[in-house]
Short mmCIF file of C-alpha atoms and ligand atoms in Angstrom, two decimals:
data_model
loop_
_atom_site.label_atom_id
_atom_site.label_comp_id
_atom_site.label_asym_id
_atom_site.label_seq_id
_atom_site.Cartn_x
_atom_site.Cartn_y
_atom_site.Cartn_z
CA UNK A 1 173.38 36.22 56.95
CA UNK A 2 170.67 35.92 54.99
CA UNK A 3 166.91 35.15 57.02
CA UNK A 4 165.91 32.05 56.39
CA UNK A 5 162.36 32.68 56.19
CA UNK A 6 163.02 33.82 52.52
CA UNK A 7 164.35 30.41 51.95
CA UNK A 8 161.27 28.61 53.64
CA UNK A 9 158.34 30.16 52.18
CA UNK A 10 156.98 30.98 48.32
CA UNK A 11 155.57 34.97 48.48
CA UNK A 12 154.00 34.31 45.24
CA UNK A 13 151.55 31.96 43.94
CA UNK A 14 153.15 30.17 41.65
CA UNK A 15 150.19 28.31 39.97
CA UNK A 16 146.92 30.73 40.48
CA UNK A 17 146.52 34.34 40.04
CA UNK A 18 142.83 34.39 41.11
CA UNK A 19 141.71 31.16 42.55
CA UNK A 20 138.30 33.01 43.47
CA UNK A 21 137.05 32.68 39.94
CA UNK A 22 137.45 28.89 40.63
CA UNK A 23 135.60 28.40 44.37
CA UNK A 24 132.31 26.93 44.41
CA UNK A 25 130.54 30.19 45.59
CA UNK A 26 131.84 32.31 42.68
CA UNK A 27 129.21 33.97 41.01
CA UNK A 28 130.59 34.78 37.70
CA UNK A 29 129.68 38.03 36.31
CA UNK A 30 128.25 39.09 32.96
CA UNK A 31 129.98 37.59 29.98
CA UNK A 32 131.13 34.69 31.83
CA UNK A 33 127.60 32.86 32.09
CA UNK A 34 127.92 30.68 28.59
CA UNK A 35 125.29 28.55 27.40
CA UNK A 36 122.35 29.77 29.11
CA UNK A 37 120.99 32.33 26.75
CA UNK A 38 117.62 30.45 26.02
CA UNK A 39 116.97 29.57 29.69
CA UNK A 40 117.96 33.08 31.07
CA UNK A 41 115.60 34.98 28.87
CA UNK A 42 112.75 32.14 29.48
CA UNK A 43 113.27 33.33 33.19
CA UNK A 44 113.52 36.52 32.27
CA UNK A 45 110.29 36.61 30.47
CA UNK A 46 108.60 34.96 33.12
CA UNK A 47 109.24 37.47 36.46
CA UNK A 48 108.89 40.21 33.64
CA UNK A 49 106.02 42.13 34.73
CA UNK A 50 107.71 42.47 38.16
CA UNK A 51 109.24 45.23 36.16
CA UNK A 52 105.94 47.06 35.61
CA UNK A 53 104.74 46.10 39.16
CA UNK A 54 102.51 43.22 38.75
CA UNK A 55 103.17 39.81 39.66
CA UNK A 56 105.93 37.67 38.17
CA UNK A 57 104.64 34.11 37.11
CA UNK A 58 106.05 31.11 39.73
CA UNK A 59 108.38 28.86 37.99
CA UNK A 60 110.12 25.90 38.94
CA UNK A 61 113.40 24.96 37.50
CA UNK A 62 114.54 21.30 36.93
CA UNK A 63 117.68 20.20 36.11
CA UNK A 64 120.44 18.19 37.35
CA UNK A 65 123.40 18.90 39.23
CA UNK A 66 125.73 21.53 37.61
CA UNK A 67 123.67 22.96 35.02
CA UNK A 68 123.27 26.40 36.10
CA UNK A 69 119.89 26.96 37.89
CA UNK A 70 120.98 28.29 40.80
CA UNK A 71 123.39 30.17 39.03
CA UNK A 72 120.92 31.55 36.42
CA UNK A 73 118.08 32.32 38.79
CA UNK A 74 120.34 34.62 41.17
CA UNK A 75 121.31 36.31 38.16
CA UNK A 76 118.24 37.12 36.46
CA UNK A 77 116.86 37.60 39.76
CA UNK A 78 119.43 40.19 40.33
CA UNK A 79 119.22 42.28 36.64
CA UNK A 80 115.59 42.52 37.49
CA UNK A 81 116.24 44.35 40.60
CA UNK A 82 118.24 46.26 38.71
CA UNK A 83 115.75 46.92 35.97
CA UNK A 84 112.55 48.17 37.81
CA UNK A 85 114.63 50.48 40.28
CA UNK A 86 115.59 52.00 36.88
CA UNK A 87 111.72 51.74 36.24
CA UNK A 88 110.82 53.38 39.96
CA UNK A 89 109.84 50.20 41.13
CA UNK A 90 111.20 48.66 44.51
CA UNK A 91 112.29 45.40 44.00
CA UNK A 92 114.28 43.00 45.69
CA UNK A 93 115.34 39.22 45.79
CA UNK A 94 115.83 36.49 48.65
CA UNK A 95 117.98 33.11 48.46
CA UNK A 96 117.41 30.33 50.52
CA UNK A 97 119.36 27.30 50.31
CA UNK A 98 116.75 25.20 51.54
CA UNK A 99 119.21 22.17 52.18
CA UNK A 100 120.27 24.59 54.94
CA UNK A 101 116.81 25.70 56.27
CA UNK A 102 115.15 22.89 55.64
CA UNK A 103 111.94 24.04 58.43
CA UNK A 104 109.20 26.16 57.56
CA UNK A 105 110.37 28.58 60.55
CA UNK A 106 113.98 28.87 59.54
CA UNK A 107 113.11 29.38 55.80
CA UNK A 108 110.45 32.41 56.99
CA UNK A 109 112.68 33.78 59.21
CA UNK A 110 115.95 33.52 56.48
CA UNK A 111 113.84 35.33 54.17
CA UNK A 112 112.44 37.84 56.33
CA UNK A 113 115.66 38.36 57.34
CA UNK A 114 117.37 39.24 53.93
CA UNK A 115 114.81 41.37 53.25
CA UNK A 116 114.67 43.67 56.51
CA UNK A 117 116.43 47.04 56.92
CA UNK A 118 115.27 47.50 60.21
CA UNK A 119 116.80 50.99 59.95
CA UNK A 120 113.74 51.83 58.13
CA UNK A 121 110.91 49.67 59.39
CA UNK A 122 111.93 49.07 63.24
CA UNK A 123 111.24 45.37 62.87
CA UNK A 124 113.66 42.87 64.53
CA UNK A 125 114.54 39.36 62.96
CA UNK A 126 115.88 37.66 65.41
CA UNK A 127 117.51 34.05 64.35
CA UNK A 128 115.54 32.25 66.41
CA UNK A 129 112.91 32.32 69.47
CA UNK A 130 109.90 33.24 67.67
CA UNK A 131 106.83 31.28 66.21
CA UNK A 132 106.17 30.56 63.00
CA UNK A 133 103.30 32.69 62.97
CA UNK A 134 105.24 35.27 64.62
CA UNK A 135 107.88 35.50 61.71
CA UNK A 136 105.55 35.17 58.88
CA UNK A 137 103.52 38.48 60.38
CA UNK A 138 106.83 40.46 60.36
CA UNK A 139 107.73 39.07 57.33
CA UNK A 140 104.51 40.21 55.66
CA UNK A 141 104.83 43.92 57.02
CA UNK A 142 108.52 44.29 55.77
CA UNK A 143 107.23 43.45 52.52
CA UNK A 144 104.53 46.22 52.49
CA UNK A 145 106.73 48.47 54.19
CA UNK A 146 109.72 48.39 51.66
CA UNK A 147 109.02 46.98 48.54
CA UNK A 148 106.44 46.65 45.12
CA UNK A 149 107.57 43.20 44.09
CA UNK A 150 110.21 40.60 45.62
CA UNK A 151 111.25 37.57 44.17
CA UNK A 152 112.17 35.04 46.73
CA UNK A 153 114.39 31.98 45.23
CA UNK A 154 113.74 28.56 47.36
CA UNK A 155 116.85 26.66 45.81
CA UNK A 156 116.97 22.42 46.76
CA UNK A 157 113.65 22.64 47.31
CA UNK A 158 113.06 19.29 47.41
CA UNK A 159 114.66 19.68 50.66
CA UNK A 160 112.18 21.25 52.14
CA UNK A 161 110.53 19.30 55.12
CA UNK A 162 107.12 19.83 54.35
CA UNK A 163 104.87 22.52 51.84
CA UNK A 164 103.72 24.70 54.20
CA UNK A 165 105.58 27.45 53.27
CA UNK A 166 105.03 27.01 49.92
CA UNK A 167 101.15 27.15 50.36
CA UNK A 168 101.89 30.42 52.51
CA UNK A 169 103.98 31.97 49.79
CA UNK A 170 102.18 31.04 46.92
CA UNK A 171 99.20 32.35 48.28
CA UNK A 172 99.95 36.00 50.57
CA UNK A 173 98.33 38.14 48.06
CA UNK A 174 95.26 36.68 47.61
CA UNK A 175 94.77 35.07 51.64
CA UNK A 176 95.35 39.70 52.02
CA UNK A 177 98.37 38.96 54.02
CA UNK A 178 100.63 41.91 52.28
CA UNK A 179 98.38 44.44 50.15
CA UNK A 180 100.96 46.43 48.20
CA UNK A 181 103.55 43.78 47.51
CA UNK A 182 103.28 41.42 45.24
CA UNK A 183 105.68 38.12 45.42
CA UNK A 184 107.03 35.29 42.76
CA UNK A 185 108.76 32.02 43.87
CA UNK A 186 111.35 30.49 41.76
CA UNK A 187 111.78 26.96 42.97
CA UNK A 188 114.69 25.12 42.23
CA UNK A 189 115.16 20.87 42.03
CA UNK A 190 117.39 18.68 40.46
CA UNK A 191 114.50 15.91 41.51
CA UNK A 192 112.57 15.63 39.05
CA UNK A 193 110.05 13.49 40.76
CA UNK A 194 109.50 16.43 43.60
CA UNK A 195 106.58 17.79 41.96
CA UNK A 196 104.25 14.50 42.48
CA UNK A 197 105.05 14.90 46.14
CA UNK A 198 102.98 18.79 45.83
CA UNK A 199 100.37 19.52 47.38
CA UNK A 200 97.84 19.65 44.76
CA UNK A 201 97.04 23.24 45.71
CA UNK A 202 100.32 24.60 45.95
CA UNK A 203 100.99 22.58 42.93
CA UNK A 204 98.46 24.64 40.47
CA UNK A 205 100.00 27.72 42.00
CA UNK A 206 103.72 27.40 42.54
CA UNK A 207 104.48 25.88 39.23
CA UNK A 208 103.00 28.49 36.59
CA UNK A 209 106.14 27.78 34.11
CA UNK A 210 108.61 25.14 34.65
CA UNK A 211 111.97 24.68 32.71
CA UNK A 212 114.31 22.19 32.73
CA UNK A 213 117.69 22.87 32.20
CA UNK A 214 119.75 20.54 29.53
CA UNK A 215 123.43 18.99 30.70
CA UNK A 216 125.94 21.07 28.97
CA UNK A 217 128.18 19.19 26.25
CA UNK A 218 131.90 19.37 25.80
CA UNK A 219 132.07 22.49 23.81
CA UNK A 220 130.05 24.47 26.17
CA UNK A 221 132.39 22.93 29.06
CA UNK A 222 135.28 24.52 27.43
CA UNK A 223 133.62 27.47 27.02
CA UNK A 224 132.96 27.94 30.72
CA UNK A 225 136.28 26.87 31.87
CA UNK A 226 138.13 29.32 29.18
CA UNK A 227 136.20 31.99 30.48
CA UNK A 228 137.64 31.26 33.91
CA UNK A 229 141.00 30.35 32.69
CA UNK A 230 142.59 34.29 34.10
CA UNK A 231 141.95 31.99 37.30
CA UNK A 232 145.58 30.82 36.26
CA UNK A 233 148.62 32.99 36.21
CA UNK A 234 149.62 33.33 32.44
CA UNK A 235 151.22 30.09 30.33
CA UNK A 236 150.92 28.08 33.61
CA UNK A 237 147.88 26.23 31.94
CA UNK A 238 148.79 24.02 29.60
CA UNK A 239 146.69 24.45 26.40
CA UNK A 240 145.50 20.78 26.41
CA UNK A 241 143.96 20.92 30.00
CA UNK A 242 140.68 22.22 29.17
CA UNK A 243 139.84 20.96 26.37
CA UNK A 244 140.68 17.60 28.25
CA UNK A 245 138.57 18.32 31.46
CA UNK A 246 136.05 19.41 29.29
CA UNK A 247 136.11 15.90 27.09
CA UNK A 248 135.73 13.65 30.49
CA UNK A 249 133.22 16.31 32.33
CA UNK A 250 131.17 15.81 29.70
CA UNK A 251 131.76 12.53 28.86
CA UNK A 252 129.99 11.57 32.25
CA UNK A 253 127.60 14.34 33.45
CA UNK A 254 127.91 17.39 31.68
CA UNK A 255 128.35 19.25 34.95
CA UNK A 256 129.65 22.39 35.03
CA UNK A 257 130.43 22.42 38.46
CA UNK A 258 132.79 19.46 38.51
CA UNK A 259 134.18 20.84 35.36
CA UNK A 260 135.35 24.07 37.47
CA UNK A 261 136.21 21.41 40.11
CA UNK A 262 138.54 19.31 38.05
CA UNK A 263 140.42 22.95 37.14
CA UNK A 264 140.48 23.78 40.34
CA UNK A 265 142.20 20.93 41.45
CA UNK A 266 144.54 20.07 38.73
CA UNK A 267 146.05 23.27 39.96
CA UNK A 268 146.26 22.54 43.46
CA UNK A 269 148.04 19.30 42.47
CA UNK A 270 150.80 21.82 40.69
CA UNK A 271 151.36 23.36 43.49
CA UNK A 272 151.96 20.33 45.62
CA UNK A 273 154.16 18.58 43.06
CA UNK A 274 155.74 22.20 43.05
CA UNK A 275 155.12 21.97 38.91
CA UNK A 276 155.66 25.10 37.24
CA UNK A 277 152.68 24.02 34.49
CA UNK A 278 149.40 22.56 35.24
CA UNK A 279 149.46 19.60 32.88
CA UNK A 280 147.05 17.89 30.97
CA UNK A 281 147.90 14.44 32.66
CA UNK A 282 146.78 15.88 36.29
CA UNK A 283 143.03 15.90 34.63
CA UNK A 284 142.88 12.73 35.71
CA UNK A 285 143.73 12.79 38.96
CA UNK A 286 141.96 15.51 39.44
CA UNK A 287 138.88 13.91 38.07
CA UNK A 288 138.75 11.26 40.99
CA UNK A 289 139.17 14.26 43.30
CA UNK A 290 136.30 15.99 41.54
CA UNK A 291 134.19 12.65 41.55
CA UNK A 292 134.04 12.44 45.25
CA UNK A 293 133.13 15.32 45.83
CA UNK A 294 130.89 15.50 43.64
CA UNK A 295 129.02 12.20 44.86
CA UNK A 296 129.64 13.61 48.61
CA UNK A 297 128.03 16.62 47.37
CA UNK A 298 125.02 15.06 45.26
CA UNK A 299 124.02 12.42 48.39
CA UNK A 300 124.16 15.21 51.09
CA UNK A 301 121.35 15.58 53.30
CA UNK A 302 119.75 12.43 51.42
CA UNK A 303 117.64 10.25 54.08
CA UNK A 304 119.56 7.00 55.06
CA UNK A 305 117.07 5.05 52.69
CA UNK A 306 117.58 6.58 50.06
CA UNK A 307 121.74 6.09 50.72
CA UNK A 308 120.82 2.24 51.60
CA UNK A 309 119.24 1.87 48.30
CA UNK A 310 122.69 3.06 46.95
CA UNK A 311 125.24 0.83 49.42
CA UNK A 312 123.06 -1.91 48.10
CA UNK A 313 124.12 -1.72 44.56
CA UNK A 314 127.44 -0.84 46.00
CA UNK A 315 127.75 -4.06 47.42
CA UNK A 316 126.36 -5.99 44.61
CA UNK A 317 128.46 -4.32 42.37
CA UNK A 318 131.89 -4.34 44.07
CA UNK A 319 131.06 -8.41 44.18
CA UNK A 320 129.67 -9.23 41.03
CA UNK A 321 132.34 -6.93 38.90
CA UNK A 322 132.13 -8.87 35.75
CA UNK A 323 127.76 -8.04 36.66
CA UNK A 324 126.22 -4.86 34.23
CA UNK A 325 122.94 -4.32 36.69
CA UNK A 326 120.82 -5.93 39.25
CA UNK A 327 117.23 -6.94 39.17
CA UNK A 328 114.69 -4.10 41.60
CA UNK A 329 114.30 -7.29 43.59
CA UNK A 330 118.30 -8.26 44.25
CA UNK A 331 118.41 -4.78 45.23
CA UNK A 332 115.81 -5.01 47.60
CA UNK A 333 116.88 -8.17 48.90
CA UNK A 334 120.60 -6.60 49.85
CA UNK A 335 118.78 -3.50 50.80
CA UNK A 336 116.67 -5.30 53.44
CA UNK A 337 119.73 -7.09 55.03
CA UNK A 338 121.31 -3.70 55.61
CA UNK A 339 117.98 -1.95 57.21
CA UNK A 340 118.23 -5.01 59.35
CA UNK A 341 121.83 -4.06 60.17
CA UNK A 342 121.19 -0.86 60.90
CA UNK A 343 118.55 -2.09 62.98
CA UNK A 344 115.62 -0.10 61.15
CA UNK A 345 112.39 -1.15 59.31
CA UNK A 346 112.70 -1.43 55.58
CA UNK A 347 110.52 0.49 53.17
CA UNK A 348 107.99 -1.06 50.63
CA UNK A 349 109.21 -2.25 47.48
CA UNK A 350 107.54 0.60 45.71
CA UNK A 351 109.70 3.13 47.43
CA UNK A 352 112.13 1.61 46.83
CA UNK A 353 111.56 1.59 43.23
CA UNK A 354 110.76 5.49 43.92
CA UNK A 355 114.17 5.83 45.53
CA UNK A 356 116.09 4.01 42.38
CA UNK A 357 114.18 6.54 39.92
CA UNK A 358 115.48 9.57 41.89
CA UNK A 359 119.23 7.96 41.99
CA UNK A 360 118.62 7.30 37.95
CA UNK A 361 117.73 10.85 37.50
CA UNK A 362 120.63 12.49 38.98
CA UNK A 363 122.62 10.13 36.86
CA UNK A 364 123.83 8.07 39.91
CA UNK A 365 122.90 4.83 38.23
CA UNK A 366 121.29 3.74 35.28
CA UNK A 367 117.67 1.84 34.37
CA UNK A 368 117.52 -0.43 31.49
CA UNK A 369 114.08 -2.44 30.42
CA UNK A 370 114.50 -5.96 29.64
CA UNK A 371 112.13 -8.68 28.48
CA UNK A 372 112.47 -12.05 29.97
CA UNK A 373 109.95 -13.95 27.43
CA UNK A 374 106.72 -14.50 27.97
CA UNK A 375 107.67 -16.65 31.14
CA UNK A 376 109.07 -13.73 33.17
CA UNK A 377 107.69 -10.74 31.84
CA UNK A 378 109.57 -7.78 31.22
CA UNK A 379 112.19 -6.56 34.63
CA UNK A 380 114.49 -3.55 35.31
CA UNK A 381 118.20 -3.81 36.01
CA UNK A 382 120.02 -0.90 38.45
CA UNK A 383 124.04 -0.50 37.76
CA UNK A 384 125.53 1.92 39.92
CA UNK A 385 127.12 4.63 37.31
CA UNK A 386 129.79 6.13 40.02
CA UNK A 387 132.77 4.19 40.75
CA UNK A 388 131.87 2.25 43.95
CA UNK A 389 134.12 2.06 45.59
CA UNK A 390 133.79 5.81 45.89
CA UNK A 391 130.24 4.83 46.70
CA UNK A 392 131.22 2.86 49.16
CA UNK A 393 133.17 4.78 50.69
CA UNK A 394 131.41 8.16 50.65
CA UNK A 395 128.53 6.13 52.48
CA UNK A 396 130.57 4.75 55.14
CA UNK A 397 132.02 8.07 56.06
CA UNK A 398 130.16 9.91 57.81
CA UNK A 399 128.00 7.26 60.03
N1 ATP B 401 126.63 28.62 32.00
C1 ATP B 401 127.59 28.78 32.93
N2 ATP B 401 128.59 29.66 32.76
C2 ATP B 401 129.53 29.81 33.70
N3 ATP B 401 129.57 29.13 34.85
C3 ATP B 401 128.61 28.23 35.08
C4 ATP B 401 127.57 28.01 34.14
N4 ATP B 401 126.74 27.05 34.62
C5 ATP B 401 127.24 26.71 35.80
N5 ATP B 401 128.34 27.39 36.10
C6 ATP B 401 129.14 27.25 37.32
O1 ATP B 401 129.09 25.88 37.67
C7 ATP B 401 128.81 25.71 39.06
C8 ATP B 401 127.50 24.96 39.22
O2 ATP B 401 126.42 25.75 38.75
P1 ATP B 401 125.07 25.88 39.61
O3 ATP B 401 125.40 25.97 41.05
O4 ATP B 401 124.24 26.97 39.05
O5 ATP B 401 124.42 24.46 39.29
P2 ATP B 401 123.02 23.87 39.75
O6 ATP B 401 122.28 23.53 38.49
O7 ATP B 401 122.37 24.80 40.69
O8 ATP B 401 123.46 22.51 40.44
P3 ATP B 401 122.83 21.77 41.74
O9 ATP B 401 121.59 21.08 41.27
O10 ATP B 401 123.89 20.81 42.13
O11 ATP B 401 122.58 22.82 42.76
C9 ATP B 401 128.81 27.10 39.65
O12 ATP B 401 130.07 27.37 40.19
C10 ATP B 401 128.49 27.99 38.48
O13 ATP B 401 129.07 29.26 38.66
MG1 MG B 402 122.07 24.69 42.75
#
């Protein structure tokens, strides 16, 4: 009789031979970074003279969602490791996600942490129970103790919940906090507005170079998925689902990330329909998949003003269809009735306004100018750019 567990289960993956090169946290290795070659060696150029031991020039990297900068910073952060121990010199690199440590002490102690090999110094990091102070002193021998230069990469920076640790960063050399090691901060934003929020001192130090990295178009989309297309088990890929994913993905945000995405989960929707192809028409399903997350994704960790702003044009939007954009002051109107809701005090118009300019930059919704004659003066209309009912519902989620 034959078992009938061979009946009941697939031993093979049908659809993907290596989905890794399609999660999220895949770092792709040389040759598969397309696109970039301008900003990499800008980067490059500037935390050069790590390589001869002097200090690599802050920079601050803007750019919206998908475009590479994290991406390109761990990687040139990790060739110049590379580099100067071929040149003698010690170098190293930290990451902190600061969506995820968002305090001055759990950013210190993160990168103090990464950095440590308490096998050689004898200094403990433990996660948590010591002060601020406490974590910055350790963090500050380690440095001296193991290394000539270290690049530390503050990525979301924006998400930071105050500068202190830039000002502490920025300035260790020359306050004589470490001696022989020098450090470079590569801060990382898709807000473009973040740097008016800087301190003025840590300003003039932190951002020595900025760059701002470009959406990628549709040809550069294709390139990135074709390089992860071994991702697939061979001729399960239909030839027209790239280029297709790569015509919509850039079509709305040029984001390399939901590109992948899409890919990603056109496949998974092969293997549910138990397909033995991943066709061009799942694109589109996969899309909506890819949008959601991708709004979840762009909204997280955003403070509930800045998510009323958005329900507000949800609402407007979902009941004025035929509507393209609101006046600043609809918005505000619909925006105060829900802060009353929530039962919480509404901001001032202008940050409101503030808040709308942040959605507009990460490409949530669009700002037109009109002119309303001489009567009205000129205005600005908001129209939500996501589908919102997707909005809508990403908003009501998790609350
Ligand atoms: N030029 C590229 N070549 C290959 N893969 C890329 C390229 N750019 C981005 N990717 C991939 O796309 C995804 C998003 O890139 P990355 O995380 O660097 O974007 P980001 O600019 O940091 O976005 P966010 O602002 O949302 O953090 C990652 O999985 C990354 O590996
Ligand atoms: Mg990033």
């Amino acid at each position: 009789m034959p078992n009938a567990s061979d009946d009941l289960f697939t031993r093979e993956d049908p659809i993907f031979a290596n989905k890794e090169l399609l999660e999220i946290n895949h770092l792709p290795g040389e040759g598969r970074i397309v696109g970039r070659d301008d900003e990499i060696s800008n980067l490059a150029t500037a935390v050069n003279p790590a390589i001869f031991g002097q200090s690599p020039s802050n920079v601050l990297i803007y750019g919206k969602t998908g475009t590479g900068k994290s991406l390109c910073a761990k990687y040139v952060s990790q060739r110049l490791v590379d580099t100067a121990e071929e040149e003698g010199v010690k170098a190293m690199f930290a990451y902190v996600d600061c969506a995820q440590d968002t305090t001055e002490t759990q950013a210190v102690q993160t990168i103090a942490d990464s950095v440590n090999d308490p096998a050689v110094t004898g200094i403990k990091v433990p996660d948590k129970g010591l002060s601020t102070s406490t974590y910055y002193k350790r963090l500050w021998r380690i440095l001296d103790a193991l290394y000539d230069v270290v690049l530390i990469i503050l990525d979301e920076i924006d998400k930071l919940s105050d500068d202190d640790i830039l000002m502490q960063l920025s300035r260790a050399g020359e306050a004589g906090k470490i001696s022989g090691c020098k450090l470079g901060v590569i801060g990382i934003s898709n807000k473009i507005q973040y740097k008016d929020r800087m301190d003025e001192r840590v300003k003039s130090s932190l951002c020595e170079r900025e760059f701002v990295f470009p959406p990628y178009d549709a040809n550069q989309l294709r390139d990135i998925m074709d390089a992860r297309s071994d991702a697939f088990r061979d001729g399960v890929l239909d030839p027209s689902t790239i280029p297709r994913a790569a015509a919509l993905a850039a079509r709305e945000h040029g984001d390399a990330r939901k590109a992948i995405d899409i890919l990603r989960y056109a496949g998974e929707i092969a293997q549910s329909m138990g397909a033995s192809t991943v066709k061009e028409n799942f694109v589109t399903q996969a899309r909506q998949r890819a949008e959601t997350d991708r709004f979840r994704e762009l909204i997280r960790g955003s403070t509930p003003h800045s998510r009323y702003v958005l329900q507000a044009l949800a609402i407007l939007s979902l009941s004025n269809q035929q509507q393209d954009g609101f006046r600043t002051s609809r918005v505000y109107e619909v925006y105060e009735n829900i802060c009353r809701q929530q039962g919480s005090d509404s901001l001032s118009l202008r940050r409101v306004r503030d808040l709308l300019k942040e959605h507009a930059f990460l490409d949530i919704i669009e700002q037109s100018k009109h002119s309303g004659g001489s009567a009205e003066g000129s205005y600005t209309k908001h129209q939500l750019l996501e589908d919102p009912d997707v909005v809508k519902d990403v908003l009501t989620e998790d609350v």
